[in-house]
Amino acid sequence: MTGGNGHLPSPGRGIVDSINEHTTLLPREDSPSYVKWPTYIAQNTWHTLASNPVNVLLVFVPLGIIAGGLHWSPTVIFILNFLAIIPLASLLSFATEELSAKLGQTLGGLLNATFGNAVELIVSIVALKNGEIRIVQSSMLGSILSNILLVLGCCFLAGGIGRDHQEFNETVASTMSSLMALSAASLIVPATLYAVMRGTPASDDKECKILLLSHWTAVILLILYVLYLFFQLKSHAKLFDEETPTNDNQDDKEAPILSPWAAAVALVIVTVAVAVCAEFLVDSIDAIVETAHISKTFIGLILLPIVGNAAEHVTAVVVAWKDKMDLAIGVAIGSSMQIALLVTPFLVILGWIINQPMTLHFETFETVVFFLSVLVTNYLIADGKSNYLEGAMLLVEEGHKLSAEPIIPVYSNYFNTAVLTLVLPTGHHSSSLHSPKTEIAVTQYPPTTTIAYTKLDTLGVSALTPSVETRSFVTTLLRGNLQVVNTILETEGRPFIQPFPTPSISSFASLTAAFNANLSTSRTIPQVTASIPSKSQNGTYTDRAPIMYRRDHRSITMRKKASTDCFQPLTTSSLPRQITARADHPVAKRSIKPQDNPVSTNKFYANFFLGEQSQGVWTHPYSLTWSKGSGVVHSWGMAISHIDSYQRAYGPPSNRIPGSPVQYYINPVGVQSIILSAVELGSSTVMTLDSLQAFSANANLLPQAGASSRITFPVVQGMAFVTAIYTNLMPAVQSAVFFRNLVQVSQNRAGVFKYRMTLEDNKSWLLYAIPSDGLNPKLQIVSNTQIQGVRGWTGVLQVSKNPAGTNGESTYDLSAGVYPTSGAVSAHVTGSIGTYQLRWTKGGVANGPPLLIYALPHHVQSFDASTAGGITSLRLQTTTKGVATAVLADIWTLIESTLPTDMSFAPWTSSLRSQSSLSANAVNLIKEVAKSEIHQDMNKQTNLDSMYFSGKALSKFAVIVYVINDLLHESDLARQGLEQLKGAFAKFATNQQRYPLVYDSRWGGIVSSATYKTGDPNQDFGNTYYNDHHFHYAYFIHAAAVIAYLDPEWLPLNAPWVTTIIRDAASPSASDPLFPFSRMFDWYHGHSFAKGLFESADSKDEESSSEDGFFAYALKMWGKVTGDRSMEARGNLMLAILARTLDNYFLMRNDNRNQPSNFIANKATGILFENKIDHTTYFGSNPEYIQGAHMLPLSPSSAYTRSQTFISEEWTAYFSDKSFNPASEVAGGWKGILYGNLACINPRAAWNFFSQRDFDRGWIDGGASRTWYLAYSAGE
């Protein structure tokens, strides 16, 4: 660290000298060896420890190692090891100086030069080995800048105070500064070349060219450094030994304290300690970046340089203050020169050797700062003199660097998804392409990264012209002849198209056309908890103390009350006579093995049995897709993908909306990171499914139909491992992103073989093999796309993505060998507290450890203390639900403590609760309006060709009747309205509407006959295909609940029909022989999915979160009026869960942490798919449509599921008088919806709107009433 320019006097030598003079520990010459040697070791140890006051921090060395070994919080690991390396750096410098003093001038100088920056070198080697190239680059630059700006500035400032000026060896300083200028050029050239190549034909492989340039430049710099050492230590040694006039009184050189052997032993021990602490420090960086809201650039540029240089920096300032400027210059500029000419080139060469793409292409900001810093420094030292003003100048430059760093976009940390348009020459046709112009998804890599890739001409494609900036490498070059079925909305974003238009065949190109070359910064997620189970001596697993538990999980003490089971089965009797059955549903059951209970149509795995079975299934955080011969590997196995936040593509900004949020974001599809396959799988492969349940399904890949050999994938929501159960096949683990290496590593569990896979995108995956015979599976990498095992193999392979280094790996290790095979939910309610449990059936190793399952953010918020104890530090990004957290537990217990048990039909708010009394003035006006609305033609408004619109009208009239009876107390008028309502409802209860309902015995559900009669799958919003059943049937259930409340005698005759549609949409029993369990509501996601039997490239979706809440409210009220306490409790619990999930994912407050920061200003999501979110609707793109779809209908549950904070923010941004789209200027029924929503936060303003005398009835939607809007506003 001295730059080979002599030895620095250590501040601690005075302490050592005093000890030498007064010590009584020195043994006499005639002392026996057993006395002499311990005393000698103790003396040298003490001398070493007392060499510098900073060594008091050595107490952190064992603490840091213990913290890393026991997997404490990454924050604690980072801090402890950070503090530990500071004194170790001091000891390393001390031992180096002691040893070099005994080796003579040449060898000593060479040793001092080599080990001068050993700490930075060790930390950087560890980081480079882990692929943390940004850390390596920024730490190198940070060390250089801290030396030439901070240290040199402090030296000039401290030495110049009280002096006119100071002098130093001008020739030596000039030589070193010239070498620094040359090193600056070595960084400028790659950056310039990169910029020049952009957009040129040479840009296709510019990453490779930059890497090649960096390798040879590094070799040249190392040669130059060797020449400099010869110049300094041999040919011109006298030049470096000259003293300037101001240093004539320099103290004599201090004598060495340690013997050569003692110094060498100390050097080895300290180096090993530095390496261990550096390993733990680097491994904790990713978690620090997430939790501490700091970038990797800040860590490398600012923090890590402090580690290696703190003690020496202080010493340099001290000697400058003593007017020994040659020594100070030797530290500041000499150390910087060593890093620039020795350490950085060495790391580039090392990266070349270990296959890490370390280059000399630094970020533009860093390169410019380095050049300017070297330029300023050269100017200031050119005359061989310094003063305090020059020191202040250098410190100002350092201040510029520090102030700019927090706002630097760390682009090189992120990838970017783009669209590459390939244009074939006229007349040219590739076997992989069917049109002259095809767009394919590509992945843009940072400039510091290079990958192996397949050249296009190997695919029969030549003369291709990229239409976008091609800083890109194609990970999935072509998907061959694969065809996908998707809606126009999904491919073109045309929101005016009716929901679920007729599926059309389109190429993969049309799907990926939506991807834009935008960049997303990473989002930080607050840490929650972590607990790692440990295996005891008897083989059982127990929980250790939480290691990252930073969230309060209260244990709720409840008074002894009756507890209600939320999942009591409904009657499983036969269907009502008026509903006939038919077995000819337009969608055939494809590849599904017969099972006892009906298959759910709306669950996450539906793409596996729909269409061509080629679309993805999202388990979160992974997605799985049957490859079917697609991609560069042409595999027939199961492709696994995980998308990080930086890989998203974003739509155009909506500049009208405050904050200019993007219209949509979407995650790339078709990225085949890992494929679990077998050599035997080919074009005759078939996929079958079995055991389809609410949380899981088994997907089986067979070499050919009827084969006994197979791969079975237990596909379970939240699974941390993708598990493949092989039966008599030769495993083939493949990757279209390409393998960089495969390393078998030890695993402490018998029968489990562990491998570490690194892909060419720098991402790390783990592979666990559990052979049924316990023998080594002998997995070997045979190419950069395939790993193979042995023939006829039977056993289990498990794959997981590891974003957290050794910490993540140790967490996965704890659960390797076991996997979930299915899931189930149970729940009970006591008072206003609901408790539900998600439990998984476990397969794999007998008596194995707990399962590792990923929890979504709303799960973590609801965990009880016991479940929270299983939270780990392992996290992975999901596509549309924020960051998932891995939890070690076989059962999750979740608590919702504010169930709306007192909510009924009356207006309700969280503060005033139910309000069933109105003022006299309000009653008079509402009565006038109600008399008009109750006399409308109910039959005409309800007997429509749509279950959805008919139900909305029935529910509207039911609310009017309720208001007249309970709030206005006009019983006669209410009785008249009730009779009309019952007559209108009877049309449906007797199944005599325009399109009667039928029971579909193929899939097990109640559907409209509209599609059977018209042939249009989109008729009535796709009801026949199981779209939107919770929306449609909720209105009927709610209307029936009001009728039964007002006339209990109506109930016995009509309850069977209502119960049947409830069983269709929300059967509470997995043993129901006619209907699947909970068709619509997903108990893992905490909300419903509306899409039914339509294949979709982005899987299931939900458009109207408010109607989802209304469905739960309708269930609650039907249970309440019929005395079904279980259904009422279940409805209350669903409302509580929805209030949480809507707040987390759909209704985005300003402080939302789960959706991208550039999307949050949209406020409501629009349509939330499993793979994308589009701020639009299926029926239009007006702001009132998009936002209003998450408002309607206004019900007592609206104020419960839509927080006041959100409503206020949304109103201000969209509909206030000062907004771009004032509600006062909105036309039609949407105006009433908006002002009805306003009643939740400003009932007076809403009342003033609805009570105006010249009120336009056109402002009321067909599914709403002015009567209810007035009553709701007055009730609040």
PDB file of C-alpha atoms in Angstrom, residues 416-422 437-444 465-472 474 508-518 649-650 664 666 668:
ATOM      1  CA  ASN A 416     -33.176  -5.324 -20.516  1.00  0.00           C
ATOM      2  CA  THR A 417     -35.714  -7.055 -22.668  1.00  0.00           C
ATOM      3  CA  ALA A 418     -36.072  -5.742 -26.192  1.00  0.00           C
ATOM      4  CA  VAL A 419     -37.505  -6.728 -29.543  1.00  0.00           C
ATOM      5  CA  LEU A 420     -35.144  -7.638 -32.352  1.00  0.00           C
ATOM      6  CA  THR A 421     -36.706  -7.435 -35.777  1.00  0.00           C
ATOM      7  CA  LEU A 422     -35.101  -9.795 -38.262  1.00  0.00           C
ATOM      8  CA  LYS A 437     -40.356 -10.270 -41.160  1.00  0.00           C
ATOM      9  CA  THR A 438     -40.291 -11.923 -37.788  1.00  0.00           C
ATOM     10  CA  GLU A 439     -39.776 -10.365 -34.373  1.00  0.00           C
ATOM     11  CA  ILE A 440     -38.123 -12.392 -31.654  1.00  0.00           C
ATOM     12  CA  ALA A 441     -37.500 -11.766 -27.971  1.00  0.00           C
ATOM     13  CA  VAL A 442     -33.916 -11.008 -27.019  1.00  0.00           C
ATOM     14  CA  THR A 443     -32.197 -10.238 -23.766  1.00  0.00           C
ATOM     15  CA  GLN A 444     -29.945  -7.210 -23.552  1.00  0.00           C
ATOM     16  CA  THR A 465     -30.585  -6.551 -40.122  1.00  0.00           C
ATOM     17  CA  PRO A 466     -31.425  -5.672 -36.504  1.00  0.00           C
ATOM     18  CA  SER A 467     -33.924  -2.839 -36.146  1.00  0.00           C
ATOM     19  CA  VAL A 468     -33.094  -1.909 -32.581  1.00  0.00           C
ATOM     20  CA  GLU A 469     -29.905  -1.134 -30.745  1.00  0.00           C
ATOM     21  CA  THR A 470     -28.206  -4.490 -30.739  1.00  0.00           C
ATOM     22  CA  ARG A 471     -26.296  -4.525 -27.524  1.00  0.00           C
ATOM     23  CA  SER A 472     -28.034  -7.826 -27.416  1.00  0.00           C
ATOM     24  CA  VAL A 474     -30.329 -13.792 -28.408  1.00  0.00           C
ATOM     25  CA  PHE A 508     -44.521 -15.954 -31.288  1.00  0.00           C
ATOM     26  CA  ALA A 509     -43.516 -12.738 -33.008  1.00  0.00           C
ATOM     27  CA  SER A 510     -46.859 -11.035 -32.397  1.00  0.00           C
ATOM     28  CA  LEU A 511     -46.661 -11.817 -28.728  1.00  0.00           C
ATOM     29  CA  THR A 512     -43.179 -10.435 -28.247  1.00  0.00           C
ATOM     30  CA  ALA A 513     -43.972  -7.340 -30.289  1.00  0.00           C
ATOM     31  CA  ALA A 514     -45.250  -5.775 -27.079  1.00  0.00           C
ATOM     32  CA  PHE A 515     -41.787  -5.746 -25.551  1.00  0.00           C
ATOM     33  CA  ASN A 516     -40.094  -2.360 -25.514  1.00  0.00           C
ATOM     34  CA  ALA A 517     -36.457  -1.646 -24.821  1.00  0.00           C
ATOM     35  CA  ASN A 518     -37.009   0.025 -21.475  1.00  0.00           C
ATOM     36  CA  ALA A 649     -40.673  -4.521 -20.596  1.00  0.00           C
ATOM     37  CA  TYR A 650     -42.745  -1.389 -20.144  1.00  0.00           C
ATOM     38  CA  TYR A 664     -48.381  -1.610 -18.819  1.00  0.00           C
ATOM     39  CA  ILE A 666     -44.956  -7.406 -19.037  1.00  0.00           C
ATOM     40  CA  PRO A 668     -40.757 -11.978 -21.120  1.00  0.00           C
TER      41      PRO A 668
END
